[in-house]
Amino acid sequence: MQIIRSVKDLEAVLQQYEEINFVPTMGNLHAGHLSLVSEAKKYDGITLVSIFINPLQFAPNEDLDIYPRTEKQDLKELEKINCDVVFCPEPNFAEGVKKLHANSDLSKKLCGISRPHFFHGVISILNHFFQLIKPKNVFFGLKDYQQYLIVKDFLTQSTLKTSIHGIPIVREPDGLAMSSRNNLLTPDQRLIASKLSVILKDTALQAKIKNLEHLRVEGIKKLEELNFKVDYFSFCNSSTLEEIDDFEENTLLAIAVNLGGVRLIDNYLIQ
Ligand code: AMP
């Protein structure tokens, strides 16, 4: 496995390969990330994983400083699953990046309401990566469903010939969606956190037969009783993220909460 830190070295490596399957990450890798890499490995060409904590997607009051950094362990995990190339750019990689705007319809909803800067930061850094790498395929987790839709929209609008693949959410045995931020939870918070996926699933399974607003109010109440601060609890159209009042095919239930200062998101596609 090749480990690359400079753009110059990356360019030299890229010259040797035609088809790049790219998995962007912020490190602190878990089985969710590794499932993206395993999927990427099914395609012809090489698998390239980036590890870069993107400062452009964090507001000054957010958790950039405490975001878990575990590069040594991450590289071991990637080596084990035969990743071909890992790109770990220097912190100044984000300097001078062209600032782009994510699709405004999609980026103003859900996470975009409390984190208005977030998707613009994501798209700006991804564009920087994509222009350098020109990947044939890119792989994104459906855990960050809104991000997946926004990147998909960005690629559709761009001249890049890159296909995007959305990969199912990988969960802990108790149902909690795997996330690097789970490592910031205390053991007590970690126990409570598993209830998020239970409430999500229970609510989603009733969506076809019960009033959505009633389910929403009940769901928020259950979460608040467990000390979650609810950012959003939204039944929405899974393509437009537009809030819906009545169940329709492919409704997405998306939830974001804060537990003791740690932001957790999860979603369920109700088909
Ligand atoms: P991050 O390192 O959090 O930026 O995530 C990098 C990629 O891994 C993104 O495409 C995420 O959606 C994906 N990812 C993170 N957690 C999971 C998970 N539990 N299941 C599937 N994909 C995930």
PDB file of N, CA, C and O and ligand atoms in Angstrom, residues 23-36 50-54 57 67 118 122 139-145 147-148 151 165-172 176-182 265-266, ligand 1:
ATOM      1  N   VAL A  23     -12.312   6.854  -2.264  1.00  0.00           N
ATOM      2  CA  VAL A  23     -13.105   6.894  -1.027  1.00  0.00           C
ATOM      3  C   VAL A  23     -12.566   8.013  -0.141  1.00  0.00           C
ATOM      4  O   VAL A  23     -11.531   7.852   0.526  1.00  0.00           O
ATOM      5  N   PRO A  24     -13.226   9.167  -0.113  1.00  0.00           N
ATOM      6  CA  PRO A  24     -12.757  10.245   0.771  1.00  0.00           C
ATOM      7  C   PRO A  24     -13.219  10.011   2.211  1.00  0.00           C
ATOM      8  O   PRO A  24     -14.383   9.666   2.440  1.00  0.00           O
ATOM      9  N   THR A  25     -12.313  10.213   3.162  1.00  0.00           N
ATOM     10  CA  THR A  25     -12.683  10.072   4.582  1.00  0.00           C
ATOM     11  C   THR A  25     -11.961  11.140   5.404  1.00  0.00           C
ATOM     12  O   THR A  25     -11.015  11.759   4.938  1.00  0.00           O
ATOM     13  N   MET A  26     -12.421  11.246   6.657  1.00  0.00           N
ATOM     14  CA  MET A  26     -11.711  12.116   7.609  1.00  0.00           C
ATOM     15  C   MET A  26     -10.982  11.264   8.641  1.00  0.00           C
ATOM     16  O   MET A  26     -10.620  11.756   9.726  1.00  0.00           O
ATOM     17  N   GLY A  27     -10.761   9.986   8.323  1.00  0.00           N
ATOM     18  CA  GLY A  27      -9.987   9.121   9.210  1.00  0.00           C
ATOM     19  C   GLY A  27     -10.766   8.623  10.403  1.00  0.00           C
ATOM     20  O   GLY A  27     -12.001   8.695  10.428  1.00  0.00           O
ATOM     21  N   ASN A  28     -10.030   8.119  11.406  1.00  0.00           N
ATOM     22  CA  ASN A  28     -10.634   7.428  12.546  1.00  0.00           C
ATOM     23  C   ASN A  28     -11.572   6.340  12.001  1.00  0.00           C
ATOM     24  O   ASN A  28     -12.758   6.274  12.298  1.00  0.00           O
ATOM     25  N   LEU A  29     -10.960   5.491  11.181  1.00  0.00           N
ATOM     26  CA  LEU A  29     -11.741   4.564  10.367  1.00  0.00           C
ATOM     27  C   LEU A  29     -12.400   3.462  11.192  1.00  0.00           C
ATOM     28  O   LEU A  29     -11.829   2.958  12.149  1.00  0.00           O
ATOM     29  N   HIS A  30     -13.602   3.115  10.781  1.00  0.00           N
ATOM     30  CA  HIS A  30     -14.346   2.014  11.407  1.00  0.00           C
ATOM     31  C   HIS A  30     -14.929   1.155  10.285  1.00  0.00           C
ATOM     32  O   HIS A  30     -14.705   1.440   9.093  1.00  0.00           O
ATOM     33  N   ALA A  31     -15.718   0.170  10.672  1.00  0.00           N
ATOM     34  CA  ALA A  31     -16.230  -0.776   9.661  1.00  0.00           C
ATOM     35  C   ALA A  31     -17.098  -0.091   8.598  1.00  0.00           C
ATOM     36  O   ALA A  31     -17.216  -0.599   7.480  1.00  0.00           O
ATOM     37  N   GLY A  32     -17.702   1.042   8.950  1.00  0.00           N
ATOM     38  CA  GLY A  32     -18.495   1.781   7.954  1.00  0.00           C
ATOM     39  C   GLY A  32     -17.607   2.279   6.820  1.00  0.00           C
ATOM     40  O   GLY A  32     -17.900   2.082   5.637  1.00  0.00           O
ATOM     41  N   HIS A  33     -16.494   2.905   7.197  1.00  0.00           N
ATOM     42  CA  HIS A  33     -15.547   3.365   6.173  1.00  0.00           C
ATOM     43  C   HIS A  33     -15.012   2.181   5.366  1.00  0.00           C
ATOM     44  O   HIS A  33     -14.900   2.245   4.139  1.00  0.00           O
ATOM     45  N   LEU A  34     -14.672   1.110   6.089  1.00  0.00           N
ATOM     46  CA  LEU A  34     -14.025  -0.022   5.410  1.00  0.00           C
ATOM     47  C   LEU A  34     -14.991  -0.693   4.429  1.00  0.00           C
ATOM     48  O   LEU A  34     -14.561  -1.262   3.418  1.00  0.00           O
ATOM     49  N   SER A  35     -16.307  -0.597   4.707  1.00  0.00           N
ATOM     50  CA  SER A  35     -17.276  -1.174   3.762  1.00  0.00           C
ATOM     51  C   SER A  35     -17.254  -0.394   2.436  1.00  0.00           C
ATOM     52  O   SER A  35     -17.473  -0.961   1.366  1.00  0.00           O
ATOM     53  N   LEU A  36     -16.972   0.899   2.519  1.00  0.00           N
ATOM     54  CA  LEU A  36     -16.851   1.697   1.287  1.00  0.00           C
ATOM     55  C   LEU A  36     -15.627   1.231   0.483  1.00  0.00           C
ATOM     56  O   LEU A  36     -15.677   1.117  -0.748  1.00  0.00           O
ATOM     57  N   SER A  50      -8.604   8.740   0.833  1.00  0.00           N
ATOM     58  CA  SER A  50      -7.973   9.932   1.411  1.00  0.00           C
ATOM     59  C   SER A  50      -8.345  10.021   2.886  1.00  0.00           C
ATOM     60  O   SER A  50      -9.443   9.625   3.288  1.00  0.00           O
ATOM     61  N   ILE A  51      -7.396  10.516   3.664  1.00  0.00           N
ATOM     62  CA  ILE A  51      -7.649  10.798   5.082  1.00  0.00           C
ATOM     63  C   ILE A  51      -7.309  12.265   5.290  1.00  0.00           C
ATOM     64  O   ILE A  51      -6.141  12.656   5.224  1.00  0.00           O
ATOM     65  N   PHE A  52      -8.351  13.059   5.489  1.00  0.00           N
ATOM     66  CA  PHE A  52      -8.109  14.496   5.671  1.00  0.00           C
ATOM     67  C   PHE A  52      -9.274  15.095   6.446  1.00  0.00           C
ATOM     68  O   PHE A  52     -10.433  14.984   6.011  1.00  0.00           O
ATOM     69  N   ILE A  53      -8.959  15.700   7.578  1.00  0.00           N
ATOM     70  CA  ILE A  53     -10.018  16.369   8.349  1.00  0.00           C
ATOM     71  C   ILE A  53     -10.173  17.761   7.754  1.00  0.00           C
ATOM     72  O   ILE A  53      -9.285  18.600   7.875  1.00  0.00           O
ATOM     73  N   ASN A  54     -11.289  17.936   7.094  1.00  0.00           N
ATOM     74  CA  ASN A  54     -11.504  19.136   6.280  1.00  0.00           C
ATOM     75  C   ASN A  54     -11.923  20.330   7.132  1.00  0.00           C
ATOM     76  O   ASN A  54     -13.078  20.394   7.563  1.00  0.00           O
ATOM     77  N   GLN A  57     -15.349  22.459   6.596  1.00  0.00           N
ATOM     78  CA  GLN A  57     -16.705  22.054   6.927  1.00  0.00           C
ATOM     79  C   GLN A  57     -17.031  22.191   8.422  1.00  0.00           C
ATOM     80  O   GLN A  57     -18.103  21.785   8.858  1.00  0.00           O
ATOM     81  N   TYR A  67     -11.795  16.410  17.020  1.00  0.00           N
ATOM     82  CA  TYR A  67     -12.162  15.336  16.090  1.00  0.00           C
ATOM     83  C   TYR A  67     -11.077  14.244  16.177  1.00  0.00           C
ATOM     84  O   TYR A  67      -9.882  14.546  16.105  1.00  0.00           O
ATOM     85  N   PHE A 118     -21.693  24.032   6.242  1.00  0.00           N
ATOM     86  CA  PHE A 118     -21.179  22.667   6.176  1.00  0.00           C
ATOM     87  C   PHE A 118     -21.040  22.118   4.749  1.00  0.00           C
ATOM     88  O   PHE A 118     -19.943  21.725   4.318  1.00  0.00           O
ATOM     89  N   VAL A 122     -17.846  21.002   2.377  1.00  0.00           N
ATOM     90  CA  VAL A 122     -17.693  19.624   1.873  1.00  0.00           C
ATOM     91  C   VAL A 122     -17.477  19.647   0.353  1.00  0.00           C
ATOM     92  O   VAL A 122     -16.538  19.032  -0.167  1.00  0.00           O
ATOM     93  N   PHE A 139     -17.233   6.707  -3.642  1.00  0.00           N
ATOM     94  CA  PHE A 139     -18.071   5.917  -2.746  1.00  0.00           C
ATOM     95  C   PHE A 139     -18.392   6.733  -1.503  1.00  0.00           C
ATOM     96  O   PHE A 139     -17.485   7.245  -0.831  1.00  0.00           O
ATOM     97  N   PHE A 140     -19.691   6.851  -1.229  1.00  0.00           N
ATOM     98  CA  PHE A 140     -20.146   7.640  -0.085  1.00  0.00           C
ATOM     99  C   PHE A 140     -21.137   6.826   0.732  1.00  0.00           C
ATOM    100  O   PHE A 140     -21.937   6.062   0.183  1.00  0.00           O
ATOM    101  N   GLY A 141     -21.106   7.003   2.048  1.00  0.00           N
ATOM    102  CA  GLY A 141     -22.006   6.267   2.931  1.00  0.00           C
ATOM    103  C   GLY A 141     -23.372   6.923   2.974  1.00  0.00           C
ATOM    104  O   GLY A 141     -23.489   8.150   3.011  1.00  0.00           O
ATOM    105  N   LEU A 142     -24.413   6.090   3.013  1.00  0.00           N
ATOM    106  CA  LEU A 142     -25.772   6.625   3.115  1.00  0.00           C
ATOM    107  C   LEU A 142     -26.085   7.072   4.549  1.00  0.00           C
ATOM    108  O   LEU A 142     -27.144   7.619   4.806  1.00  0.00           O
ATOM    109  N   LYS A 143     -25.159   6.849   5.459  1.00  0.00           N
ATOM    110  CA  LYS A 143     -25.327   7.413   6.806  1.00  0.00           C
ATOM    111  C   LYS A 143     -25.420   8.937   6.687  1.00  0.00           C
ATOM    112  O   LYS A 143     -26.216   9.577   7.352  1.00  0.00           O
ATOM    113  N   ASP A 144     -24.589   9.502   5.813  1.00  0.00           N
ATOM    114  CA  ASP A 144     -24.629  10.942   5.548  1.00  0.00           C
ATOM    115  C   ASP A 144     -25.458  11.132   4.277  1.00  0.00           C
ATOM    116  O   ASP A 144     -24.939  11.509   3.230  1.00  0.00           O
ATOM    117  N   TYR A 145     -26.734  10.821   4.414  1.00  0.00           N
ATOM    118  CA  TYR A 145     -27.601  10.739   3.241  1.00  0.00           C
ATOM    119  C   TYR A 145     -27.664  12.068   2.485  1.00  0.00           C
ATOM    120  O   TYR A 145     -27.595  12.108   1.253  1.00  0.00           O
ATOM    121  N   GLN A 147     -25.471  14.435   2.430  1.00  0.00           N
ATOM    122  CA  GLN A 147     -24.180  14.651   1.765  1.00  0.00           C
ATOM    123  C   GLN A 147     -24.124  13.853   0.458  1.00  0.00           C
ATOM    124  O   GLN A 147     -23.691  14.351  -0.579  1.00  0.00           O
ATOM    125  N   TYR A 148     -24.590  12.590   0.529  1.00  0.00           N
ATOM    126  CA  TYR A 148     -24.602  11.741  -0.670  1.00  0.00           C
ATOM    127  C   TYR A 148     -25.414  12.416  -1.791  1.00  0.00           C
ATOM    128  O   TYR A 148     -24.955  12.516  -2.932  1.00  0.00           O
ATOM    129  N   VAL A 151     -23.523  15.520  -3.166  1.00  0.00           N
ATOM    130  CA  VAL A 151     -22.365  15.175  -4.012  1.00  0.00           C
ATOM    131  C   VAL A 151     -22.865  14.622  -5.349  1.00  0.00           C
ATOM    132  O   VAL A 151     -22.315  14.946  -6.416  1.00  0.00           O
ATOM    133  N   HIS A 165     -21.465   6.070  -5.840  1.00  0.00           N
ATOM    134  CA  HIS A 165     -22.116   4.882  -5.299  1.00  0.00           C
ATOM    135  C   HIS A 165     -22.462   5.150  -3.837  1.00  0.00           C
ATOM    136  O   HIS A 165     -21.584   5.519  -3.052  1.00  0.00           O
ATOM    137  N   GLY A 166     -23.722   4.960  -3.489  1.00  0.00           N
ATOM    138  CA  GLY A 166     -24.168   5.142  -2.096  1.00  0.00           C
ATOM    139  C   GLY A 166     -24.163   3.801  -1.377  1.00  0.00           C
ATOM    140  O   GLY A 166     -24.757   2.833  -1.854  1.00  0.00           O
ATOM    141  N   ILE A 167     -23.476   3.740  -0.256  1.00  0.00           N
ATOM    142  CA  ILE A 167     -23.245   2.460   0.434  1.00  0.00           C
ATOM    143  C   ILE A 167     -24.042   2.427   1.747  1.00  0.00           C
ATOM    144  O   ILE A 167     -24.030   3.403   2.507  1.00  0.00           O
ATOM    145  N   PRO A 168     -24.751   1.292   2.005  1.00  0.00           N
ATOM    146  CA  PRO A 168     -25.632   1.221   3.188  1.00  0.00           C
ATOM    147  C   PRO A 168     -24.926   1.511   4.512  1.00  0.00           C
ATOM    148  O   PRO A 168     -23.712   1.312   4.651  1.00  0.00           O
ATOM    149  N   ILE A 169     -25.722   1.957   5.465  1.00  0.00           N
ATOM    150  CA  ILE A 169     -25.196   2.301   6.802  1.00  0.00           C
ATOM    151  C   ILE A 169     -24.718   1.031   7.522  1.00  0.00           C
ATOM    152  O   ILE A 169     -25.439   0.046   7.576  1.00  0.00           O
ATOM    153  N   VAL A 170     -23.521   1.092   8.082  1.00  0.00           N
ATOM    154  CA  VAL A 170     -23.012  -0.012   8.912  1.00  0.00           C
ATOM    155  C   VAL A 170     -23.246   0.379  10.374  1.00  0.00           C
ATOM    156  O   VAL A 170     -22.952   1.509  10.776  1.00  0.00           O
ATOM    157  N   ARG A 171     -23.805  -0.573  11.128  1.00  0.00           N
ATOM    158  CA  ARG A 171     -24.196  -0.279  12.511  1.00  0.00           C
ATOM    159  C   ARG A 171     -23.431  -1.125  13.519  1.00  0.00           C
ATOM    160  O   ARG A 171     -22.951  -2.206  13.184  1.00  0.00           O
ATOM    161  N   GLU A 172     -23.343  -0.639  14.734  1.00  0.00           N
ATOM    162  CA  GLU A 172     -22.812  -1.429  15.850  1.00  0.00           C
ATOM    163  C   GLU A 172     -23.841  -2.524  16.153  1.00  0.00           C
ATOM    164  O   GLU A 172     -25.009  -2.397  15.764  1.00  0.00           O
ATOM    165  N   LEU A 176     -26.549   1.312  16.855  1.00  0.00           N
ATOM    166  CA  LEU A 176     -26.008   2.669  16.659  1.00  0.00           C
ATOM    167  C   LEU A 176     -25.217   2.732  15.350  1.00  0.00           C
ATOM    168  O   LEU A 176     -24.351   1.884  15.102  1.00  0.00           O
ATOM    169  N   ALA A 177     -25.543   3.709  14.520  1.00  0.00           N
ATOM    170  CA  ALA A 177     -24.794   3.869  13.267  1.00  0.00           C
ATOM    171  C   ALA A 177     -23.341   4.179  13.599  1.00  0.00           C
ATOM    172  O   ALA A 177     -23.062   5.052  14.435  1.00  0.00           O
ATOM    173  N   MET A 178     -22.422   3.459  12.969  1.00  0.00           N
ATOM    174  CA  MET A 178     -21.005   3.718  13.263  1.00  0.00           C
ATOM    175  C   MET A 178     -20.635   5.132  12.853  1.00  0.00           C
ATOM    176  O   MET A 178     -21.083   5.611  11.806  1.00  0.00           O
ATOM    177  N   SER A 179     -19.842   5.782  13.675  1.00  0.00           N
ATOM    178  CA  SER A 179     -19.417   7.153  13.396  1.00  0.00           C
ATOM    179  C   SER A 179     -18.160   7.440  14.206  1.00  0.00           C
ATOM    180  O   SER A 179     -18.033   6.969  15.348  1.00  0.00           O
ATOM    181  N   SER A 180     -17.266   8.222  13.624  1.00  0.00           N
ATOM    182  CA  SER A 180     -16.055   8.593  14.369  1.00  0.00           C
ATOM    183  C   SER A 180     -16.428   9.352  15.638  1.00  0.00           C
ATOM    184  O   SER A 180     -15.725   9.277  16.649  1.00  0.00           O
ATOM    185  N   ARG A 181     -17.533  10.076  15.589  1.00  0.00           N
ATOM    186  CA  ARG A 181     -17.935  10.869  16.760  1.00  0.00           C
ATOM    187  C   ARG A 181     -18.417   9.985  17.916  1.00  0.00           C
ATOM    188  O   ARG A 181     -18.481  10.457  19.048  1.00  0.00           O
ATOM    189  N   ASN A 182     -18.760   8.715  17.650  1.00  0.00           N
ATOM    190  CA  ASN A 182     -19.178   7.838  18.760  1.00  0.00           C
ATOM    191  C   ASN A 182     -18.058   7.722  19.783  1.00  0.00           C
ATOM    192  O   ASN A 182     -18.301   7.501  20.963  1.00  0.00           O
ATOM    193  N   ILE A 265     -26.091  11.693  13.806  1.00  0.00           N
ATOM    194  CA  ILE A 265     -27.151  11.700  12.793  1.00  0.00           C
ATOM    195  C   ILE A 265     -27.445  10.259  12.387  1.00  0.00           C
ATOM    196  O   ILE A 265     -26.590   9.374  12.498  1.00  0.00           O
ATOM    197  N   ASP A 266     -28.676  10.052  11.934  1.00  0.00           N
ATOM    198  CA  ASP A 266     -29.054   8.712  11.478  1.00  0.00           C
ATOM    199  C   ASP A 266     -30.254   8.874  10.542  1.00  0.00           C
ATOM    200  O   ASP A 266     -30.912   9.922  10.538  1.00  0.00           O
TER     201      ASP A 266
HETATM  202  P1  AMP B   1     -16.233  10.692   7.409  1.00  0.00           P
HETATM  203  O1  AMP B   1     -14.882  10.145   7.708  1.00  0.00           O
HETATM  204  O2  AMP B   1     -17.134  10.766   8.588  1.00  0.00           O
HETATM  205  O3  AMP B   1     -16.196  11.948   6.587  1.00  0.00           O
HETATM  206  O4  AMP B   1     -16.901   9.600   6.461  1.00  0.00           O
HETATM  207  C1  AMP B   1     -16.305   9.196   5.272  1.00  0.00           C
HETATM  208  C2  AMP B   1     -17.291   8.370   4.500  1.00  0.00           C
HETATM  209  O5  AMP B   1     -17.668   7.224   5.271  1.00  0.00           O
HETATM  210  C3  AMP B   1     -18.588   9.126   4.173  1.00  0.00           C
HETATM  211  O6  AMP B   1     -18.983   8.810   2.853  1.00  0.00           O
HETATM  212  C4  AMP B   1     -19.554   8.580   5.201  1.00  0.00           C
HETATM  213  O7  AMP B   1     -20.897   8.639   4.791  1.00  0.00           O
HETATM  214  C5  AMP B   1     -19.072   7.140   5.303  1.00  0.00           C
HETATM  215  N1  AMP B   1     -19.545   6.546   6.558  1.00  0.00           N
HETATM  216  C6  AMP B   1     -19.342   7.031   7.806  1.00  0.00           C
HETATM  217  N2  AMP B   1     -19.965   6.257   8.707  1.00  0.00           N
HETATM  218  C7  AMP B   1     -20.571   5.265   8.018  1.00  0.00           C
HETATM  219  C8  AMP B   1     -21.385   4.150   8.376  1.00  0.00           C
HETATM  220  N3  AMP B   1     -21.707   3.900   9.642  1.00  0.00           N
HETATM  221  N4  AMP B   1     -21.842   3.331   7.404  1.00  0.00           N
HETATM  222  C9  AMP B   1     -21.523   3.584   6.097  1.00  0.00           C
HETATM  223  N5  AMP B   1     -20.768   4.614   5.687  1.00  0.00           N
HETATM  224  C10 AMP B   1     -20.303   5.448   6.628  1.00  0.00           C
END
